[in-house]
Structure formats: C-alpha cells, structure tokens
mmCIF file of C-alpha atoms and ligand atoms in Angstrom:
data_model
loop_
_atom_site.group_PDB
_atom_site.id
_atom_site.type_symbol
_atom_site.label_atom_id
_atom_site.label_comp_id
_atom_site.label_asym_id
_atom_site.label_seq_id
_atom_site.Cartn_x
_atom_site.Cartn_y
_atom_site.Cartn_z
ATOM 1 C CA UNK A 1 -15.739 25.631 3.915
ATOM 2 C CA UNK A 2 -12.573 27.184 5.306
ATOM 3 C CA UNK A 3 -10.242 25.640 2.728
ATOM 4 C CA UNK A 4 -12.017 27.285 -0.184
ATOM 5 C CA UNK A 5 -9.402 28.918 -2.386
ATOM 6 C CA UNK A 6 -11.105 29.853 -5.647
ATOM 7 C CA UNK A 7 -14.577 30.381 -7.040
ATOM 8 C CA UNK A 8 -14.331 29.395 -10.701
ATOM 9 C CA UNK A 9 -17.760 30.508 -11.926
ATOM 10 C CA UNK A 10 -19.254 34.009 -11.693
ATOM 11 C CA UNK A 11 -21.033 36.686 -13.744
ATOM 12 C CA UNK A 12 -20.842 40.497 -13.932
ATOM 13 C CA UNK A 13 -22.777 43.212 -15.764
ATOM 14 C CA UNK A 14 -20.696 42.229 -18.811
ATOM 15 C CA UNK A 15 -23.310 39.471 -19.186
ATOM 16 C CA UNK A 16 -26.342 38.790 -16.973
ATOM 17 C CA UNK A 17 -24.814 39.439 -13.540
ATOM 18 C CA UNK A 18 -25.928 42.279 -11.252
ATOM 19 C CA UNK A 19 -22.527 43.540 -10.052
ATOM 20 C CA UNK A 20 -19.939 45.622 -11.872
ATOM 21 C CA UNK A 21 -16.451 44.064 -12.030
ATOM 22 C CA UNK A 22 -14.914 46.074 -9.104
ATOM 23 C CA UNK A 23 -17.882 45.295 -6.854
ATOM 24 C CA UNK A 24 -17.643 41.582 -7.558
ATOM 25 C CA UNK A 25 -13.886 41.683 -6.923
ATOM 26 C CA UNK A 26 -14.406 43.413 -3.537
ATOM 27 C CA UNK A 27 -17.061 40.905 -2.643
ATOM 28 C CA UNK A 28 -14.679 38.026 -3.394
ATOM 29 C CA UNK A 29 -11.975 39.572 -1.207
ATOM 30 C CA UNK A 30 -14.508 40.118 1.587
ATOM 31 C CA UNK A 31 -15.547 36.464 1.687
ATOM 32 C CA UNK A 32 -11.881 35.436 1.828
ATOM 33 C CA UNK A 33 -11.335 34.053 -1.672
ATOM 34 C CA UNK A 34 -7.793 34.020 -3.083
ATOM 35 C CA UNK A 35 -8.901 33.628 -6.690
ATOM 36 C CA UNK A 36 -12.026 34.280 -8.735
ATOM 37 C CA UNK A 37 -12.824 33.306 -12.304
ATOM 38 C CA UNK A 38 -15.163 35.740 -14.014
ATOM 39 C CA UNK A 39 -17.015 33.618 -16.570
ATOM 40 C CA UNK A 40 -19.528 35.807 -18.373
ATOM 41 C CA UNK A 41 -21.743 34.272 -21.044
ATOM 42 C CA UNK A 42 -20.037 34.337 -24.459
ATOM 43 C CA UNK A 43 -17.804 37.321 -23.645
ATOM 44 C CA UNK A 44 -14.396 38.097 -22.133
ATOM 45 C CA UNK A 45 -15.063 41.823 -22.022
ATOM 46 C CA UNK A 46 -14.547 41.842 -18.230
ATOM 47 C CA UNK A 47 -10.991 40.615 -18.713
ATOM 48 C CA UNK A 48 -10.134 43.133 -21.418
ATOM 49 C CA UNK A 49 -11.488 45.810 -19.068
ATOM 50 C CA UNK A 50 -9.266 44.534 -16.239
ATOM 51 C CA UNK A 51 -6.221 44.525 -18.517
ATOM 52 C CA UNK A 52 -6.905 48.172 -19.402
ATOM 53 C CA UNK A 53 -7.867 49.382 -15.938
ATOM 54 C CA UNK A 54 -5.485 47.248 -13.881
ATOM 55 C CA UNK A 55 -5.741 43.953 -12.049
ATOM 56 C CA UNK A 56 -6.666 43.936 -8.358
ATOM 57 C CA UNK A 57 -3.728 43.401 -5.985
ATOM 58 C CA UNK A 58 -5.524 41.347 -3.385
ATOM 59 C CA UNK A 59 -7.263 38.826 -5.655
ATOM 60 C CA UNK A 60 -6.150 36.646 -8.538
ATOM 61 C CA UNK A 61 -8.740 37.111 -11.279
ATOM 62 C CA UNK A 62 -8.717 34.119 -13.607
ATOM 63 C CA UNK A 63 -9.610 34.923 -17.219
ATOM 64 C CA UNK A 64 -12.685 32.884 -18.044
ATOM 65 C CA UNK A 65 -15.790 32.568 -20.183
ATOM 66 C CA UNK A 66 -18.963 30.458 -20.230
ATOM 67 C CA UNK A 67 -19.917 29.458 -23.760
ATOM 68 C CA UNK A 68 -23.501 28.544 -24.598
ATOM 69 C CA UNK A 69 -23.441 25.520 -26.852
ATOM 70 C CA UNK A 70 -26.450 23.651 -28.105
ATOM 71 C CA UNK A 71 -26.229 20.025 -28.978
ATOM 72 C CA UNK A 72 -28.067 16.792 -28.181
ATOM 73 C CA UNK A 73 -31.209 18.970 -28.354
ATOM 74 C CA UNK A 74 -30.259 20.970 -25.296
ATOM 75 C CA UNK A 75 -28.197 23.898 -24.028
ATOM 76 C CA UNK A 76 -24.759 22.859 -22.840
ATOM 77 C CA UNK A 77 -22.527 25.382 -21.099
ATOM 78 C CA UNK A 78 -18.778 25.052 -21.559
ATOM 79 C CA UNK A 79 -16.444 27.020 -19.310
ATOM 80 C CA UNK A 80 -13.036 28.175 -20.515
ATOM 81 C CA UNK A 81 -10.184 29.179 -18.186
ATOM 82 C CA UNK A 82 -6.884 30.977 -18.708
ATOM 83 C CA UNK A 83 -7.645 31.864 -22.302
ATOM 84 C CA UNK A 84 -6.226 34.983 -23.861
ATOM 85 C CA UNK A 85 -8.957 37.663 -23.951
ATOM 86 C CA UNK A 86 -7.201 39.345 -26.883
ATOM 87 C CA UNK A 87 -7.095 36.203 -29.032
ATOM 88 C CA UNK A 88 -8.386 37.276 -32.445
ATOM 89 C CA UNK A 89 -10.424 34.248 -33.401
ATOM 90 C CA UNK A 90 -12.030 34.250 -29.973
ATOM 91 C CA UNK A 91 -13.025 37.879 -30.432
ATOM 92 C CA UNK A 92 -14.526 37.070 -33.837
ATOM 93 C CA UNK A 93 -16.668 34.413 -32.193
ATOM 94 C CA UNK A 94 -17.670 36.848 -29.443
ATOM 95 C CA UNK A 95 -18.774 39.320 -32.073
ATOM 96 C CA UNK A 96 -20.885 36.687 -33.828
ATOM 97 C CA UNK A 97 -22.506 35.600 -30.562
ATOM 98 C CA UNK A 98 -23.338 39.193 -29.726
ATOM 99 C CA UNK A 99 -25.110 39.644 -33.064
ATOM 100 C CA UNK A 100 -26.845 36.302 -32.805
ATOM 101 C CA UNK A 101 -28.084 37.162 -29.306
ATOM 102 C CA UNK A 102 -29.366 40.488 -30.587
ATOM 103 C CA UNK A 103 -31.381 39.015 -33.449
ATOM 104 C CA UNK A 104 -32.709 36.328 -31.141
ATOM 105 C CA UNK A 105 -33.819 39.011 -28.653
ATOM 106 C CA UNK A 106 -35.617 40.794 -31.486
ATOM 107 C CA UNK A 107 -37.454 37.557 -32.299
ATOM 108 C CA UNK A 108 -38.388 37.043 -28.660
ATOM 109 C CA UNK A 109 -39.688 40.603 -28.390
ATOM 110 C CA UNK A 110 -41.883 40.227 -31.470
ATOM 111 C CA UNK A 111 -43.189 36.877 -30.220
ATOM 112 C CA UNK A 112 -44.058 38.517 -26.893
ATOM 113 C CA UNK A 113 -45.708 41.447 -28.671
ATOM 114 C CA UNK A 114 -47.730 38.910 -30.675
ATOM 115 C CA UNK A 115 -48.990 37.563 -27.343
ATOM 116 C CA UNK A 116 -50.097 41.070 -26.379
ATOM 117 C CA UNK A 117 -47.251 41.597 -23.895
ATOM 118 C CA UNK A 118 -46.093 45.202 -23.738
ATOM 119 C CA UNK A 119 -42.347 45.189 -24.273
ATOM 120 C CA UNK A 120 -40.003 46.729 -26.840
ATOM 121 C CA UNK A 121 -36.510 45.919 -28.027
ATOM 122 C CA UNK A 122 -35.353 49.217 -26.477
ATOM 123 C CA UNK A 123 -36.693 48.073 -23.087
ATOM 124 C CA UNK A 124 -34.478 45.014 -23.375
ATOM 125 C CA UNK A 125 -31.471 47.091 -24.467
ATOM 126 C CA UNK A 126 -31.959 49.335 -21.421
ATOM 127 C CA UNK A 127 -31.460 46.236 -19.285
ATOM 128 C CA UNK A 128 -28.580 44.685 -21.224
ATOM 129 C CA UNK A 129 -26.716 47.978 -21.733
ATOM 130 C CA UNK A 130 -23.425 46.925 -23.352
ATOM 131 C CA UNK A 131 -23.738 43.197 -22.540
ATOM 132 C CA UNK A 132 -24.623 40.576 -25.146
ATOM 133 C CA UNK A 133 -28.384 40.143 -24.646
ATOM 134 C CA UNK A 134 -29.557 37.199 -22.557
ATOM 135 C CA UNK A 135 -32.992 36.009 -21.556
ATOM 136 C CA UNK A 136 -32.543 37.498 -18.042
ATOM 137 C CA UNK A 137 -32.428 40.942 -19.697
ATOM 138 C CA UNK A 138 -35.741 40.213 -21.423
ATOM 139 C CA UNK A 139 -37.080 39.025 -18.058
ATOM 140 C CA UNK A 140 -35.929 42.252 -16.389
ATOM 141 C CA UNK A 141 -37.634 44.302 -19.106
ATOM 142 C CA UNK A 142 -40.870 42.387 -18.492
ATOM 143 C CA UNK A 143 -40.618 43.111 -14.751
ATOM 144 C CA UNK A 144 -39.960 46.797 -15.467
ATOM 145 C CA UNK A 145 -43.115 46.892 -17.634
ATOM 146 C CA UNK A 146 -45.139 45.184 -14.906
ATOM 147 C CA UNK A 147 -45.902 42.131 -17.067
ATOM 148 C CA UNK A 148 -44.421 39.732 -14.503
ATOM 149 C CA UNK A 149 -43.198 40.085 -10.927
ATOM 150 C CA UNK A 150 -40.075 37.924 -10.896
ATOM 151 C CA UNK A 151 -37.394 36.584 -13.241
ATOM 152 C CA UNK A 152 -38.619 33.101 -12.424
ATOM 153 C CA UNK A 153 -42.167 34.009 -13.453
ATOM 154 C CA UNK A 154 -40.850 35.443 -16.736
ATOM 155 C CA UNK A 155 -39.062 32.163 -17.498
ATOM 156 C CA UNK A 156 -41.993 29.991 -16.414
ATOM 157 C CA UNK A 157 -44.515 31.918 -18.501
ATOM 158 C CA UNK A 158 -42.531 33.043 -21.522
ATOM 159 C CA UNK A 159 -38.810 32.437 -21.754
ATOM 160 C CA UNK A 160 -38.027 28.834 -20.882
ATOM 161 C CA UNK A 161 -37.439 26.377 -23.693
ATOM 162 C CA UNK A 162 -40.814 25.526 -25.243
ATOM 163 C CA UNK A 163 -42.583 28.589 -23.842
ATOM 164 C CA UNK A 164 -44.198 31.063 -26.278
ATOM 165 C CA UNK A 165 -41.563 33.793 -25.913
ATOM 166 C CA UNK A 166 -38.610 31.450 -26.424
ATOM 167 C CA UNK A 167 -36.351 31.652 -29.448
ATOM 168 C CA UNK A 168 -33.265 29.506 -30.023
ATOM 169 C CA UNK A 169 -29.783 30.798 -30.754
ATOM 170 C CA UNK A 170 -27.782 29.590 -33.744
ATOM 171 C CA UNK A 171 -26.166 26.193 -33.187
ATOM 172 C CA UNK A 172 -22.711 26.107 -31.606
ATOM 173 C CA UNK A 173 -21.218 22.669 -31.057
ATOM 174 C CA UNK A 174 -19.333 21.525 -27.976
ATOM 175 C CA UNK A 175 -16.413 20.255 -30.037
ATOM 176 C CA UNK A 176 -16.060 23.680 -31.625
ATOM 177 C CA UNK A 177 -16.105 25.411 -28.229
ATOM 178 C CA UNK A 178 -13.501 23.003 -26.833
ATOM 179 C CA UNK A 179 -11.263 23.635 -29.864
ATOM 180 C CA UNK A 180 -11.689 27.404 -29.669
ATOM 181 C CA UNK A 181 -10.790 27.411 -25.969
ATOM 182 C CA UNK A 182 -7.703 25.324 -26.712
ATOM 183 C CA UNK A 183 -6.686 27.600 -29.613
ATOM 184 C CA UNK A 184 -6.984 30.610 -27.294
ATOM 185 C CA UNK A 185 -4.628 28.889 -24.818
ATOM 186 C CA UNK A 186 -7.270 27.791 -22.352
ATOM 187 C CA UNK A 187 -8.703 24.814 -20.505
ATOM 188 C CA UNK A 188 -12.282 23.622 -21.161
ATOM 189 C CA UNK A 189 -14.715 22.410 -18.516
ATOM 190 C CA UNK A 190 -18.353 21.365 -18.769
ATOM 191 C CA UNK A 191 -20.477 23.581 -16.501
ATOM 192 C CA UNK A 192 -23.104 22.165 -14.093
ATOM 193 C CA UNK A 193 -23.413 18.854 -16.041
ATOM 194 C CA UNK A 194 -26.259 17.550 -13.939
ATOM 195 C CA UNK A 195 -28.626 20.105 -15.464
ATOM 196 C CA UNK A 196 -27.987 18.711 -18.914
ATOM 197 C CA UNK A 197 -26.462 15.250 -18.675
ATOM 198 C CA UNK A 198 -28.656 12.890 -16.746
ATOM 199 C CA UNK A 199 -27.905 10.191 -19.306
ATOM 200 C CA UNK A 200 -24.463 8.564 -18.708
ATOM 201 C CA UNK A 201 -24.062 7.512 -22.363
ATOM 202 C CA UNK A 202 -24.553 11.077 -23.501
ATOM 203 C CA UNK A 203 -21.977 12.138 -20.970
ATOM 204 C CA UNK A 204 -19.412 9.786 -22.484
ATOM 205 C CA UNK A 205 -19.886 11.380 -25.893
ATOM 206 C CA UNK A 206 -19.287 14.724 -24.217
ATOM 207 C CA UNK A 207 -15.977 13.499 -22.759
ATOM 208 C CA UNK A 208 -15.011 12.284 -26.246
ATOM 209 C CA UNK A 209 -14.973 15.889 -27.498
ATOM 210 C CA UNK A 210 -11.609 16.363 -25.768
ATOM 211 C CA UNK A 211 -12.909 18.323 -22.828
ATOM 212 C CA UNK A 212 -10.386 18.969 -20.003
ATOM 213 C CA UNK A 213 -12.594 18.979 -16.938
ATOM 214 C CA UNK A 214 -15.911 18.712 -15.128
ATOM 215 C CA UNK A 215 -17.521 21.273 -12.846
ATOM 216 C CA UNK A 216 -18.374 19.008 -9.918
ATOM 217 C CA UNK A 217 -18.990 21.695 -7.286
ATOM 218 C CA UNK A 218 -22.003 23.755 -8.270
ATOM 219 C CA UNK A 219 -25.108 24.869 -6.336
ATOM 220 C CA UNK A 220 -27.348 22.751 -8.597
ATOM 221 C CA UNK A 221 -25.515 19.540 -7.581
ATOM 222 C CA UNK A 222 -26.487 17.505 -4.554
ATOM 223 C CA UNK A 223 -23.567 16.137 -2.475
ATOM 224 C CA UNK A 224 -24.095 12.721 -4.088
ATOM 225 C CA UNK A 225 -24.016 14.347 -7.540
ATOM 226 C CA UNK A 226 -20.706 16.053 -6.715
ATOM 227 C CA UNK A 227 -19.249 12.720 -5.670
ATOM 228 C CA UNK A 228 -20.510 11.123 -8.876
ATOM 229 C CA UNK A 229 -18.806 13.719 -11.068
ATOM 230 C CA UNK A 230 -15.637 13.690 -8.945
ATOM 231 C CA UNK A 231 -15.371 9.949 -9.497
ATOM 232 C CA UNK A 232 -16.145 10.276 -13.198
ATOM 233 C CA UNK A 233 -13.473 12.971 -13.567
ATOM 234 C CA UNK A 234 -10.901 10.845 -11.770
ATOM 235 C CA UNK A 235 -11.732 7.808 -13.914
ATOM 236 C CA UNK A 236 -11.313 9.786 -17.119
ATOM 237 C CA UNK A 237 -8.294 11.774 -15.845
ATOM 238 C CA UNK A 238 -10.184 15.039 -16.090
ATOM 239 C CA UNK A 239 -9.876 18.159 -13.953
ATOM 240 C CA UNK A 240 -12.388 18.786 -11.173
ATOM 241 C CA UNK A 241 -13.608 22.367 -10.825
ATOM 242 C CA UNK A 242 -16.328 24.285 -9.043
ATOM 243 C CA UNK A 243 -17.914 27.635 -8.391
ATOM 244 C CA UNK A 244 -20.976 29.493 -7.159
ATOM 245 C CA UNK A 245 -22.309 30.669 -10.572
ATOM 246 C CA UNK A 246 -22.948 33.964 -8.790
ATOM 247 C CA UNK A 247 -25.261 36.314 -10.685
ATOM 248 C CA UNK A 248 -26.425 38.467 -7.756
ATOM 249 C CA UNK A 249 -29.955 38.371 -9.112
ATOM 250 C CA UNK A 250 -31.336 35.428 -7.144
ATOM 251 C CA UNK A 251 -31.837 35.083 -3.367
ATOM 252 C CA UNK A 252 -29.634 32.012 -3.105
ATOM 253 C CA UNK A 253 -26.684 33.683 -4.845
ATOM 254 C CA UNK A 254 -25.657 35.432 -1.625
ATOM 255 C CA UNK A 255 -25.355 32.304 0.452
ATOM 256 C CA UNK A 256 -23.636 30.418 -2.371
ATOM 257 C CA UNK A 257 -20.891 32.993 -2.871
ATOM 258 C CA UNK A 258 -17.885 32.003 -0.775
ATOM 259 C CA UNK A 259 -19.386 28.532 -0.271
ATOM 260 C CA UNK A 260 -18.910 26.906 -3.684
ATOM 261 C CA UNK A 261 -15.531 26.598 -5.327
ATOM 262 C CA UNK A 262 -12.300 24.637 -5.147
ATOM 263 C CA UNK A 263 -9.402 24.070 -2.795
ATOM 264 C CA UNK A 264 -5.912 25.230 -3.715
ATOM 265 C CA UNK A 265 -4.774 21.819 -5.028
ATOM 266 C CA UNK A 266 -7.678 21.609 -7.505
ATOM 267 C CA UNK A 267 -7.049 25.189 -8.566
ATOM 268 C CA UNK A 268 -3.345 24.490 -9.163
ATOM 269 C CA UNK A 269 -4.253 21.492 -11.326
ATOM 270 C CA UNK A 270 -6.287 23.743 -13.629
ATOM 271 C CA UNK A 271 -3.553 26.373 -13.640
ATOM 272 C CA UNK A 272 -0.854 23.837 -14.482
ATOM 273 C CA UNK A 273 -2.897 22.246 -17.257
ATOM 274 C CA UNK A 274 -3.129 25.420 -19.306
HETATM 275 P P1 AMP B 1 -29.540 32.799 -22.404
HETATM 276 O O1 AMP B 1 -28.041 32.810 -22.265
HETATM 277 O O2 AMP B 1 -30.051 34.034 -23.041
HETATM 278 O O3 AMP B 1 -30.072 31.540 -23.014
HETATM 279 O O4 AMP B 1 -30.118 32.842 -20.921
HETATM 280 C C1 AMP B 1 -29.703 31.865 -20.006
HETATM 281 C C2 AMP B 1 -29.526 32.479 -18.638
HETATM 282 O O5 AMP B 1 -30.799 32.707 -18.070
HETATM 283 C C3 AMP B 1 -28.819 31.554 -17.661
HETATM 284 O O6 AMP B 1 -27.448 31.795 -17.686
HETATM 285 C C4 AMP B 1 -29.412 31.950 -16.351
HETATM 286 O O7 AMP B 1 -28.723 33.070 -15.846
HETATM 287 C C5 AMP B 1 -30.818 32.386 -16.700
HETATM 288 N N1 AMP B 1 -31.852 31.332 -16.558
HETATM 289 C C6 AMP B 1 -31.992 30.221 -17.299
HETATM 290 N N2 AMP B 1 -33.074 29.535 -16.932
HETATM 291 C C7 AMP B 1 -33.650 30.224 -15.936
HETATM 292 C C8 AMP B 1 -34.798 30.037 -15.133
HETATM 293 N N3 AMP B 1 -35.613 28.982 -15.298
HETATM 294 N N4 AMP B 1 -35.068 30.970 -14.195
HETATM 295 C C9 AMP B 1 -34.267 32.033 -14.034
HETATM 296 N N5 AMP B 1 -33.174 32.267 -14.758
HETATM 297 C C10 AMP B 1 -32.861 31.380 -15.699
HETATM 298 MN MN1 MN B 2 -26.689 33.521 -16.618
HETATM 299 MN MN1 MN B 3 -24.544 27.991 -17.046
HETATM 300 MN MN1 MN B 4 -22.977 30.618 -15.265
#
C-alpha cells in the first residue's frame, strides 16, 4: 500500500510491545510512515517520555492509548487519540489500572502455583519491568521458566478467558472510557471490533456510547470485514481508522507493520475532529 500515511495502533515496552520507543520510531521511518500512533495498553507513559526526551523530527508521533474495557461479558478495547498525556484525571486512571493489573497478576500467579506451575510474581515483574502488567508478561515468565514454549501456548493452556490461570480485571465501562478520552481532549475509536462485536445489535449499543470512530483496518479483519465497518462508520458519521497493532512479539507483526494503517485523508479527519 503505497498511499499509507499513518499507522494508528502500536505498542512499545511501555506496555506489552517488544521495542523501546526510539526503535519503534526508527522502524516507522524505515517503512516510510509519516505518522505513528503509539497506543500502549492503559498508559501514556511513552508520550510523557517523548515530551521529556524530545519528539522525533522525521515522524509525527500521535499521542494515543488503548484502554481495556470490559462490558457485555467481554473485553472491549477503546483507542484514544490526541489526548493530553499530562491530563490529571487521565493519570489518576492510569495509576488505578496499574494497581489493578498488579493485583490481578498476583492472583494469576497464585492460581498457576496452585496448578503446580513454577512461576513467581518476581518472574513476571522481570518481564514487565516498568510497564503495567499484562498477560503477555505472565506468558513470557512461563516461557522463561520452561513451562511453555510459546506465548500462544501460554494463552491456550492458562491465560485465555476461562482457562485456569485467568483472572479478570476490575470492570471499566466503555462509556466511561469514551468520556475520559473526551475530557482529556481526545478522540475515541473502538479497536478491532470484529474480535468482540459479531452481533450487530450489540454494535449499535456501542455506537450509542458516543464513540467517535471505528478501527476498520486491522490485521484481524478480512477485506470484507473492513468494508463492513467502513460502511457502518459512514452510515453513522463516524471516523474510520486503522493500524497494524504491532507488538513485535508475533511472527506476523513484521509483515503487518507498514501494511496496515490509513491514508492521509483519513488521518486528517481524525486530526481535525480532536
Ligand atoms: P491483558 O491486557 O493483560 O488482558 O492482555 C491482553 C494482551 O494479551 C493483548 O493485548 C494481546 O497483546 C495479548 N493476547 C491476548 N490474547 C492472546 C492470545 N490468545 N495469544 C497471544 N496473545 C494474546
Ligand atoms: Mn497487547
Ligand atoms: Mn487490542
Ligand atoms: Mn493493541
């Protein structure tokens, strides 16, 4: 895709991504992107770091975040763009999420220990370092201990919803995330809806929360799925966004980076909206 302008979905070591911020920035420049949104899970630490250390000159880094909501009995990810990383209420929420993720990781570790799996909370912390703890960090700790061979195996055996090592986070509603993003000056977009919203009626209740856009271009969407969400967005006058969801931890991440994203006109629409 030669007209690709921006990748609006990516992760760094500030959450569960493999690359440090400068390495991800260089990678984006190398594949010819003009703009990149860093959207770590439940944290804007990457953007506060960039404000302190200096923004790159050859790439527009869009301040972003990917919130983990849970509603309708499932995880729903809501992306925020162009929010202020220094917004106080936002930072209070980030702090709460960090603590909630920590206590949830402790529960998961004790559940795993109860199953006879050798893993400690410190093993998990060694993987997460300063990031809010996610299941991929638990998976990495299990690989390090030799309990599983791959991240996928860790999820299949222990960490997926309903598996014996799974623990839920505290509830966070979509409406609350949408409001928080708006209060922090940003634009809200539902991430990879096809993973969560196969039911059209449910999707309408999602739109009713006041959401600004839909992530139509995502590696988990088939071309027909993209078209479906593009049409839905147009019908409801919502923004259309897209990105690779690059983590750098899965084989397919490399071919997706520089392939999934948006053209300049779609990017400008998001920029103008905020
Ligand atoms: P958490 O935020 O702790 O609930 O962990 C969710 C993260 O785990 C997602 O953002 C993905 O990066 C990763 N993930 C979720 N499901 C799977 C899976 N089945 N296999 C591998 N990674 C997964
Ligand atoms: Mn992730
Ligand atoms: Mn997601
Ligand atoms: Mn993501």
